[in-house]
mmCIF file of C-alpha atoms and ligand atoms in Angstrom:
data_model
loop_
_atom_site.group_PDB
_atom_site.id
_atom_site.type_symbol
_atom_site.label_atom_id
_atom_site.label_comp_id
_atom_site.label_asym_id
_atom_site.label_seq_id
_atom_site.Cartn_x
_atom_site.Cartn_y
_atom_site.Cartn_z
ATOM 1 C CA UNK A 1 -1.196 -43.330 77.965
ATOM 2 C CA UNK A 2 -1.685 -44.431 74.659
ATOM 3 C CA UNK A 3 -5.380 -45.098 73.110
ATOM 4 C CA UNK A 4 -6.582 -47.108 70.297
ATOM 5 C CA UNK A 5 -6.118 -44.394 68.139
ATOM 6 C CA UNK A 6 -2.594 -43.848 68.608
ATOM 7 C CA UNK A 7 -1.860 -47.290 67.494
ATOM 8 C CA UNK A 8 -3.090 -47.145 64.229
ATOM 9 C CA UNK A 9 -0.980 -46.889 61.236
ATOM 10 C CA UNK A 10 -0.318 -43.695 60.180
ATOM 11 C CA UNK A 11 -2.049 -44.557 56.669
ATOM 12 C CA UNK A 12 -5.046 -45.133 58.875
ATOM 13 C CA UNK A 13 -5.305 -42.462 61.031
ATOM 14 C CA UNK A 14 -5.196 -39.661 58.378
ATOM 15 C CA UNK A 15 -8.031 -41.197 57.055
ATOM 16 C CA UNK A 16 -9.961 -40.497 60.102
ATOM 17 C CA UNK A 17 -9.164 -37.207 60.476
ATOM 18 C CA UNK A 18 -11.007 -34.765 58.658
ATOM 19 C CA UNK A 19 -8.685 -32.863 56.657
ATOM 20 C CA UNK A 20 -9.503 -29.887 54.546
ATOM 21 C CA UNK A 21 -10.773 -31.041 51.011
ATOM 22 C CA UNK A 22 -13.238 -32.949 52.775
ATOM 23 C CA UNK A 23 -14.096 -30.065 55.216
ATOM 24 C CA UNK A 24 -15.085 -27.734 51.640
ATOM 25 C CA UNK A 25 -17.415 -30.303 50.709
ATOM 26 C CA UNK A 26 -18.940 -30.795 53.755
ATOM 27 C CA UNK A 27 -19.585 -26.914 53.856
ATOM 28 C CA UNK A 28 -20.703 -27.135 50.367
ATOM 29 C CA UNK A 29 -22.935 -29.522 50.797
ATOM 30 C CA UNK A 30 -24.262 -28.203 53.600
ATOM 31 C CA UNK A 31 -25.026 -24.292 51.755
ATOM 32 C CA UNK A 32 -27.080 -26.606 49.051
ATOM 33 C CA UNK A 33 -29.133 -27.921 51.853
ATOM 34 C CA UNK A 34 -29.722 -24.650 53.009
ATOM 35 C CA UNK A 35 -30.216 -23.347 49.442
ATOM 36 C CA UNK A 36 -32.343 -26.394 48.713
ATOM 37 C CA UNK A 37 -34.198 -26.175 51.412
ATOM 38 C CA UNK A 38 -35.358 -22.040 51.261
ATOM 39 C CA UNK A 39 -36.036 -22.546 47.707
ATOM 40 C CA UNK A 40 -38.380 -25.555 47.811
ATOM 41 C CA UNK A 41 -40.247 -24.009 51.142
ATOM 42 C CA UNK A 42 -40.423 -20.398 49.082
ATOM 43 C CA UNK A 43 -41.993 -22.613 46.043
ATOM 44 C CA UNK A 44 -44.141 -25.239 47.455
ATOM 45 C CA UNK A 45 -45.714 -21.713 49.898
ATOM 46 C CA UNK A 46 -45.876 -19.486 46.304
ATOM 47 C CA UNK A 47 -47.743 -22.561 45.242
ATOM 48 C CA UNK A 48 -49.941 -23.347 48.188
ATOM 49 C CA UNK A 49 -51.052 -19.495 48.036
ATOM 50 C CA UNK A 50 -51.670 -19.955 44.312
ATOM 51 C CA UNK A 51 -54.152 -22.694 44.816
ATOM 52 C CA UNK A 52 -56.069 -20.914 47.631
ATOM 53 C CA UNK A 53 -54.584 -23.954 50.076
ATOM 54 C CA UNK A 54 -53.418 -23.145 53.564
ATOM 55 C CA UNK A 55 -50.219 -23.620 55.372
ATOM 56 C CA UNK A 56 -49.112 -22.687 58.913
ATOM 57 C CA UNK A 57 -45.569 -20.812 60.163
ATOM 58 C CA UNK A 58 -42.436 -22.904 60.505
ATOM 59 C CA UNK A 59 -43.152 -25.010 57.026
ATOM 60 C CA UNK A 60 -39.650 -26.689 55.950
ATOM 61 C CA UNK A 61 -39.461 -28.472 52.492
ATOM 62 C CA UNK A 62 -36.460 -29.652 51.107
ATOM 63 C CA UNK A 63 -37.056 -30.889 47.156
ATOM 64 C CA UNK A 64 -39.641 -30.312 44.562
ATOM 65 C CA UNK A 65 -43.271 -30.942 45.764
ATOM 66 C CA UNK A 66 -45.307 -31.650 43.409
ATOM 67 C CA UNK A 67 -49.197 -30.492 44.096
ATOM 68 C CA UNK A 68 -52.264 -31.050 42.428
ATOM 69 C CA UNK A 69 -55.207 -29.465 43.362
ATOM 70 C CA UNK A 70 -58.604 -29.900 40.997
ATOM 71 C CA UNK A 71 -62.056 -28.094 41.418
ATOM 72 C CA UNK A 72 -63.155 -27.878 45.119
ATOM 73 C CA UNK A 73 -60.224 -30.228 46.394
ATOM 74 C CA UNK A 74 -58.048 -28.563 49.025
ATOM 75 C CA UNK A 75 -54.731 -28.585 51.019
ATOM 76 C CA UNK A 76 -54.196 -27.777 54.372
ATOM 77 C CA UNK A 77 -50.269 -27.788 56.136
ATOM 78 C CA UNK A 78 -49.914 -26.779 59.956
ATOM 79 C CA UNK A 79 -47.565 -25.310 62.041
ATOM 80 C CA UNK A 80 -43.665 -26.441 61.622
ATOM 81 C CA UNK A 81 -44.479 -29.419 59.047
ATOM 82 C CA UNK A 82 -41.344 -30.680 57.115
ATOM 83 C CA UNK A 83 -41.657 -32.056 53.851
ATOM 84 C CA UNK A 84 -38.665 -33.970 52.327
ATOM 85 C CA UNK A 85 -38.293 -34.394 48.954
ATOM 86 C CA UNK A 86 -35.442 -35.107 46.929
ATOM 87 C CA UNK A 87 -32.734 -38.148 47.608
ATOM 88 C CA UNK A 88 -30.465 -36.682 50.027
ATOM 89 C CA UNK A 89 -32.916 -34.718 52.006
ATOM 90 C CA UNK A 90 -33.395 -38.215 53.906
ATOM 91 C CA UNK A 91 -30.944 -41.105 53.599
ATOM 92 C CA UNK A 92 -33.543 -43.920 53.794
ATOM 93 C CA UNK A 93 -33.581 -44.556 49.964
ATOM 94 C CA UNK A 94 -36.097 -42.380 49.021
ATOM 95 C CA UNK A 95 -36.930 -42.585 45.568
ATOM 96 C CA UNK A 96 -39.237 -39.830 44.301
ATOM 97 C CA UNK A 97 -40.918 -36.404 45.153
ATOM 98 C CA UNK A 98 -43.114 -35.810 47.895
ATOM 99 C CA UNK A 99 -46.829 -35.413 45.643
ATOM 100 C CA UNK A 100 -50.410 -33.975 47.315
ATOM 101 C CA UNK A 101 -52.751 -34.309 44.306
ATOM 102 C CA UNK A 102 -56.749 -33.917 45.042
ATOM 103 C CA UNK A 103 -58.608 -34.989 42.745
ATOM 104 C CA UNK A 104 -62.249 -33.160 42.831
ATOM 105 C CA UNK A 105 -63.111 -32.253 46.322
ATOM 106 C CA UNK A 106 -60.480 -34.387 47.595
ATOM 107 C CA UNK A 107 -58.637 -33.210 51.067
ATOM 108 C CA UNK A 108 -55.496 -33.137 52.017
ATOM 109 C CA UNK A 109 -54.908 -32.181 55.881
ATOM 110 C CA UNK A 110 -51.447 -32.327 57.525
ATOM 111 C CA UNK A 111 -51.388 -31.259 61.158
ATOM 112 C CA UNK A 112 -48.745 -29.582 63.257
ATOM 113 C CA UNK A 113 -45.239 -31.113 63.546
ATOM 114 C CA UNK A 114 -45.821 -34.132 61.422
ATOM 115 C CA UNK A 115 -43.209 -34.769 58.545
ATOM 116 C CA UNK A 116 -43.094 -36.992 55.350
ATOM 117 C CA UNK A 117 -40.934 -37.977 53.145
ATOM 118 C CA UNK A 118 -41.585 -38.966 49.462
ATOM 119 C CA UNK A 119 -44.763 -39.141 50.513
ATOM 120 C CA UNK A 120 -47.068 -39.821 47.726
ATOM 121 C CA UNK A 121 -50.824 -38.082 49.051
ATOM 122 C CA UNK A 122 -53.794 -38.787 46.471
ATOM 123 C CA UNK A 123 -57.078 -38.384 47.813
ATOM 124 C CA UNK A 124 -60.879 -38.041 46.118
ATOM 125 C CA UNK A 125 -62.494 -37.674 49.885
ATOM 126 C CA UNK A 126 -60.007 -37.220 52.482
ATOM 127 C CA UNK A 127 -57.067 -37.892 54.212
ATOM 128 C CA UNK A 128 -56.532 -36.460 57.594
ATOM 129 C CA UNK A 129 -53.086 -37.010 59.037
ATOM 130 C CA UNK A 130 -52.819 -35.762 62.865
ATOM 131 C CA UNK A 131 -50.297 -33.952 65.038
ATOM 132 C CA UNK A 132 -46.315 -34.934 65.171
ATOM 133 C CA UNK A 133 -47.163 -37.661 62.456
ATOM 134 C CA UNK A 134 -43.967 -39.465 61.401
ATOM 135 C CA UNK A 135 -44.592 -40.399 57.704
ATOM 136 C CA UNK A 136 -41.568 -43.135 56.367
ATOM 137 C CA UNK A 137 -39.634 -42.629 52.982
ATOM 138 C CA UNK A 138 -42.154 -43.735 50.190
ATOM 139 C CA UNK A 139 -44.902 -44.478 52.145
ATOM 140 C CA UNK A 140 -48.300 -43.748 49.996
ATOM 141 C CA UNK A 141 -51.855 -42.797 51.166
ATOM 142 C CA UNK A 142 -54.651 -43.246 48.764
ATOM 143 C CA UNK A 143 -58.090 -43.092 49.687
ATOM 144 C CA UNK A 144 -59.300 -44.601 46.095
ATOM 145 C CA UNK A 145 -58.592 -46.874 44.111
ATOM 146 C CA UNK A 146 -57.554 -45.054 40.832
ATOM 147 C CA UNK A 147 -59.979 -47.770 38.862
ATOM 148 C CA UNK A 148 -62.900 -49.648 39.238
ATOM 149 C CA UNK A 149 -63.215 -52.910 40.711
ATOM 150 C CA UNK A 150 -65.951 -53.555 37.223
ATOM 151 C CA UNK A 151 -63.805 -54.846 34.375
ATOM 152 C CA UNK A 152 -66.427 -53.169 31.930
ATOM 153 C CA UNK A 153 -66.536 -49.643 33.760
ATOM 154 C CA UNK A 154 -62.668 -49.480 33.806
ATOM 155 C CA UNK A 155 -62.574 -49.815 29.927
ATOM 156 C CA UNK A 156 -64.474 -46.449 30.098
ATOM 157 C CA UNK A 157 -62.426 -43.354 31.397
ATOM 158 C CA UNK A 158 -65.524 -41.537 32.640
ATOM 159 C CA UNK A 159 -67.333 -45.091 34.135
ATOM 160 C CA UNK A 160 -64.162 -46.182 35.413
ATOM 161 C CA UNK A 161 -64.086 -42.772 37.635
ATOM 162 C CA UNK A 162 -67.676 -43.154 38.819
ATOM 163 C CA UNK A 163 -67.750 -46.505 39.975
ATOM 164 C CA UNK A 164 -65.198 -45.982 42.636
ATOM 165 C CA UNK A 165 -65.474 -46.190 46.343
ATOM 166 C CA UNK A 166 -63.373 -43.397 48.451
ATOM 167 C CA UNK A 167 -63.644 -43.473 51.849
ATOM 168 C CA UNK A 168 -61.573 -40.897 53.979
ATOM 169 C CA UNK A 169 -58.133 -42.034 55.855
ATOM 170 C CA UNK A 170 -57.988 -40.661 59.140
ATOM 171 C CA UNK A 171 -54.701 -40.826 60.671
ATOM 172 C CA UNK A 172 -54.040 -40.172 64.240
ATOM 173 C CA UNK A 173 -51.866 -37.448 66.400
ATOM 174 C CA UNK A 174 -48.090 -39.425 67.312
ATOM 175 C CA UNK A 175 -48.492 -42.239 64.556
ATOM 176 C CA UNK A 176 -45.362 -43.845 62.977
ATOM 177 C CA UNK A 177 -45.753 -44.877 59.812
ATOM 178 C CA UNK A 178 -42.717 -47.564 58.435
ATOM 179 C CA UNK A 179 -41.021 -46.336 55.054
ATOM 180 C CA UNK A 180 -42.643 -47.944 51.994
ATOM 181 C CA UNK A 181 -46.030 -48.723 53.568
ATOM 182 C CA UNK A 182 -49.158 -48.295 51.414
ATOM 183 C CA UNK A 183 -52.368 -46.851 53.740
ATOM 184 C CA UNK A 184 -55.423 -47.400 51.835
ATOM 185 C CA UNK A 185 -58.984 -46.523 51.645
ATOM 186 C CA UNK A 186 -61.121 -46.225 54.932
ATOM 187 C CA UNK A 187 -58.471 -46.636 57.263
ATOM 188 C CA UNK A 188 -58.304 -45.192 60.528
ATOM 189 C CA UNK A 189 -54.909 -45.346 62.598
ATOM 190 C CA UNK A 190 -55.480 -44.581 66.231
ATOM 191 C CA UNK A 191 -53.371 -41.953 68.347
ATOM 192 C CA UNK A 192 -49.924 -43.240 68.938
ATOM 193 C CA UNK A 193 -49.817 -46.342 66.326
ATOM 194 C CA UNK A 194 -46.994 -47.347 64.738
ATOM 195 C CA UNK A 195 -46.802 -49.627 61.124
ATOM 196 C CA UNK A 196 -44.118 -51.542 60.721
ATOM 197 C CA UNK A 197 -42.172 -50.846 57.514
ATOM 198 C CA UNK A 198 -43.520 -52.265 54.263
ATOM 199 C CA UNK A 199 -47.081 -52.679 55.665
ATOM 200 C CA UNK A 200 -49.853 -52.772 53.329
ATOM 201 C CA UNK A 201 -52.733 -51.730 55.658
ATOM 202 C CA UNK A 202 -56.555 -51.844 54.590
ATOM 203 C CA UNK A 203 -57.806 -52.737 58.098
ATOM 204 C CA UNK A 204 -60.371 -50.472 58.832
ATOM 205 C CA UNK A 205 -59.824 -49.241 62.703
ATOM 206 C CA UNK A 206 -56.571 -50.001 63.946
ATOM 207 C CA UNK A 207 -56.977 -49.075 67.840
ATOM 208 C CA UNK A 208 -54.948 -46.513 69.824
ATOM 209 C CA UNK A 209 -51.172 -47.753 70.926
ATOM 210 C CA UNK A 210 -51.492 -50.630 68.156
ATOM 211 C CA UNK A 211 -48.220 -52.336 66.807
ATOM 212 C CA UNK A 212 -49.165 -53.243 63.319
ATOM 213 C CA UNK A 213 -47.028 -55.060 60.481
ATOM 214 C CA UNK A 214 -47.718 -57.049 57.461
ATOM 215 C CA UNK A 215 -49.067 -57.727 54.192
ATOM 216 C CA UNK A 216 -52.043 -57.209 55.062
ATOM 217 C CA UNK A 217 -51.207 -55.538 58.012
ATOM 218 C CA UNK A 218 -52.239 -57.362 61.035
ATOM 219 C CA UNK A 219 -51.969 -55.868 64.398
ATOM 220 C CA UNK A 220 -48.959 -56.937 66.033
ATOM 221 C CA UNK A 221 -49.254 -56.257 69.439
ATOM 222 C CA UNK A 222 -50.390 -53.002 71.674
ATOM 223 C CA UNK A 223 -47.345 -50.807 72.556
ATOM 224 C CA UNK A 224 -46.932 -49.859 76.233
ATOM 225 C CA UNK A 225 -47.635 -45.980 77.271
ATOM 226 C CA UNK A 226 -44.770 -43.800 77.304
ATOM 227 C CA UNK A 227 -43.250 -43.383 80.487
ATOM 228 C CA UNK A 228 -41.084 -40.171 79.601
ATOM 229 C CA UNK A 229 -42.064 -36.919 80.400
ATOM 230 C CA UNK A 230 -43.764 -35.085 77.609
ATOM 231 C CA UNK A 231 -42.362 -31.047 76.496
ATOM 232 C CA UNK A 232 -44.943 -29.957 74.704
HETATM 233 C C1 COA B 301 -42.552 -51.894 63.452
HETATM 234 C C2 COA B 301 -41.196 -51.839 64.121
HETATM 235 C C3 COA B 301 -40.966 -50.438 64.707
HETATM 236 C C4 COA B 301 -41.259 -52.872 65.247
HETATM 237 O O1 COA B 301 -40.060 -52.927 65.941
HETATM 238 P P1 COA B 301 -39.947 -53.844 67.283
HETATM 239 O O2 COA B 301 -40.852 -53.319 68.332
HETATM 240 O O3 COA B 301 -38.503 -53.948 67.621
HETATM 241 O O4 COA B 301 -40.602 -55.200 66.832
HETATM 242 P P2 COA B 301 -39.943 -56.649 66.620
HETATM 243 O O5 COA B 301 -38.776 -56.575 65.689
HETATM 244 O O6 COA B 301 -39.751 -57.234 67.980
HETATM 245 O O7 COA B 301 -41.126 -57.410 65.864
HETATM 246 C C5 COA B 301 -42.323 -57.786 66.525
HETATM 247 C C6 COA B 301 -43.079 -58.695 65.582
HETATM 248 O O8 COA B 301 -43.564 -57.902 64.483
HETATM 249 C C7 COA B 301 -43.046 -58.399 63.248
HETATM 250 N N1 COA B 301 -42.685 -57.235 62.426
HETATM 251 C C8 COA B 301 -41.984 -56.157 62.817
HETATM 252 N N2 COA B 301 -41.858 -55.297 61.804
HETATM 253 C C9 COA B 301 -42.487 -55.863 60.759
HETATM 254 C C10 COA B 301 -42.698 -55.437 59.421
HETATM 255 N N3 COA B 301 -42.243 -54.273 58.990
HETATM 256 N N4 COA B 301 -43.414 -56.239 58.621
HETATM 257 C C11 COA B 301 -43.895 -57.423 59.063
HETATM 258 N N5 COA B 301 -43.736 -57.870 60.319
HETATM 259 C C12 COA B 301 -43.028 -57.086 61.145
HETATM 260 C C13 COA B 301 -41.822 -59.215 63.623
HETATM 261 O O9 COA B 301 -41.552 -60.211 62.667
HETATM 262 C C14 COA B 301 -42.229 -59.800 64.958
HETATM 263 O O10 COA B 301 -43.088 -60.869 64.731
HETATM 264 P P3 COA B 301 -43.046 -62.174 65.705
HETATM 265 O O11 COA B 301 -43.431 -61.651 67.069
HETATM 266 O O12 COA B 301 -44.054 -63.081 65.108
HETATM 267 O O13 COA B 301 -41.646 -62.660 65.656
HETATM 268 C C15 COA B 301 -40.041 -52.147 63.127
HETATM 269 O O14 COA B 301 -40.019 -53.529 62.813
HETATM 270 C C16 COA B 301 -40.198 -51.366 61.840
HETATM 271 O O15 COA B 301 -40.839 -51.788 60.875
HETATM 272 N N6 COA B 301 -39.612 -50.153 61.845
HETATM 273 C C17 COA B 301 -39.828 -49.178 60.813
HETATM 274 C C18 COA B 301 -38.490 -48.581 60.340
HETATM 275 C C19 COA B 301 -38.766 -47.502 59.346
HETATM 276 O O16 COA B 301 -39.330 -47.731 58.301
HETATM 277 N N7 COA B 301 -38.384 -46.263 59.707
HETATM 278 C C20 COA B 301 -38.707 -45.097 58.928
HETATM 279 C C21 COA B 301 -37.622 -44.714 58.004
HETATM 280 S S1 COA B 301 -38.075 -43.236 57.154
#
């Protein structure tokens, strides 16, 4: 019996077949994963420790992180969090480096077996993302507005800082958050949420099992409980 395969040309088939050039480069790319990957997690934890900021066991970055941490802010990462950061750490057309940057006593709290990537993390208050978040390529969480809404305060570096509102972003345990969506101030995602990709969100308290899309991001619809047995 003949298949599909067989009845290709030749010129076709070889093509299909992976032959031993393209096996090297697959290995090769595969040790700068690896390579990639133990470096970043070895830098971003030499960093973390640095700082005074926490981080639990299993941590996996792969790309430069880049962290900011000023005065009393603070970072917290929990148990097997991965952190992508460079281009081909994630095919989904990322386009920078993952960044956690508190400003003052800003917080920055990522719970166990969520993942980013280029993520883009600024907070003056805090932002408090739950367990096994999924966090889209270049999604960004801000919980200020990096200038004043007063035209006169904003001409003044010090003003423009003061006369900002920050409330904290609270971000709840299962949430899927769409690549290239923009979370801002006082929002609060319930458990299980997902925002559809591209989403600019700024309402407030989106309930638990919420479907939301949309500049602004309107709820959608409620998503139907899981009917699949959970492992952990
Ligand atoms: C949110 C999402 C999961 C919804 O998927 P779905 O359940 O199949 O939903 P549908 O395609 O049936 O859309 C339902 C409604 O929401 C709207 N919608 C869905 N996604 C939207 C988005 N990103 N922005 C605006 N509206 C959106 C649809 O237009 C549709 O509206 P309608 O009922 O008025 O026609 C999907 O659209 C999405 O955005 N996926 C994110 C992909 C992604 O970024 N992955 C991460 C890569 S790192």
């Amino acid at each position: 019996m003949t298949s599909d395969f067989d009845s290709l040309p030749q010129s076709t088939r070889r093509s299909q077949q992976i032959d031993f050039p393209v096996a090297v480069i697959i290995l090769f790319d595969r040790a700068l994963w690896w390579l990639s990957t133990l470096l970043s997690t070895v830098r971003l934890k030499l960093v973390l420790r640095w700082l005074g900021c926490e981080y639990g066991h299993g941590l996996a970055v792969d790309g430069k992180v880049v962290v900011r941490v000023r005065r009393r802010g603070s970072i917290t990462i929990g148990n097997n969090v991965t952190i992508r950061s460079r281009f081909l750490s994630n095919l989904v057309g990322m386009t920078g480096s993952t960044v956690l940057h508190c400003i003052r006593d800003g917080r920055i709290r990522i719970g166990d077996n969520s993942g980013c990537s280029s993520t883009v993390f600024s907070s003056r208050n805090s932002i408090v993302v739950g367990k096994n978040v999924n966090i889209g390529g270049n999604v960004r969480i801000y919980d200020h507005d990096f200038h004043a809404l007063d035209y006169l305060a904003r001409r003044d570096p010090q003003q423009d800082f003061d006369h900002q509102k920050s409330p904290p972003i609270t971000i709840g345990d299962d949430v899927f958050i769409g690549a290239n969506s923009i979370i801002l101030k006082g929002v609060t995602i319930g458990c299980r949420s997902v925002i559809g990709a591209g989403s600019v969100v700024t309402l407030k308290d989106i309930p638990p099992d919420s479907l939301v899309a949309g500049n602004p991001a309107r709820i959608v619809r409620s998503i139907k409980p899981s009917n699949l047995q959970s492992e952990k």
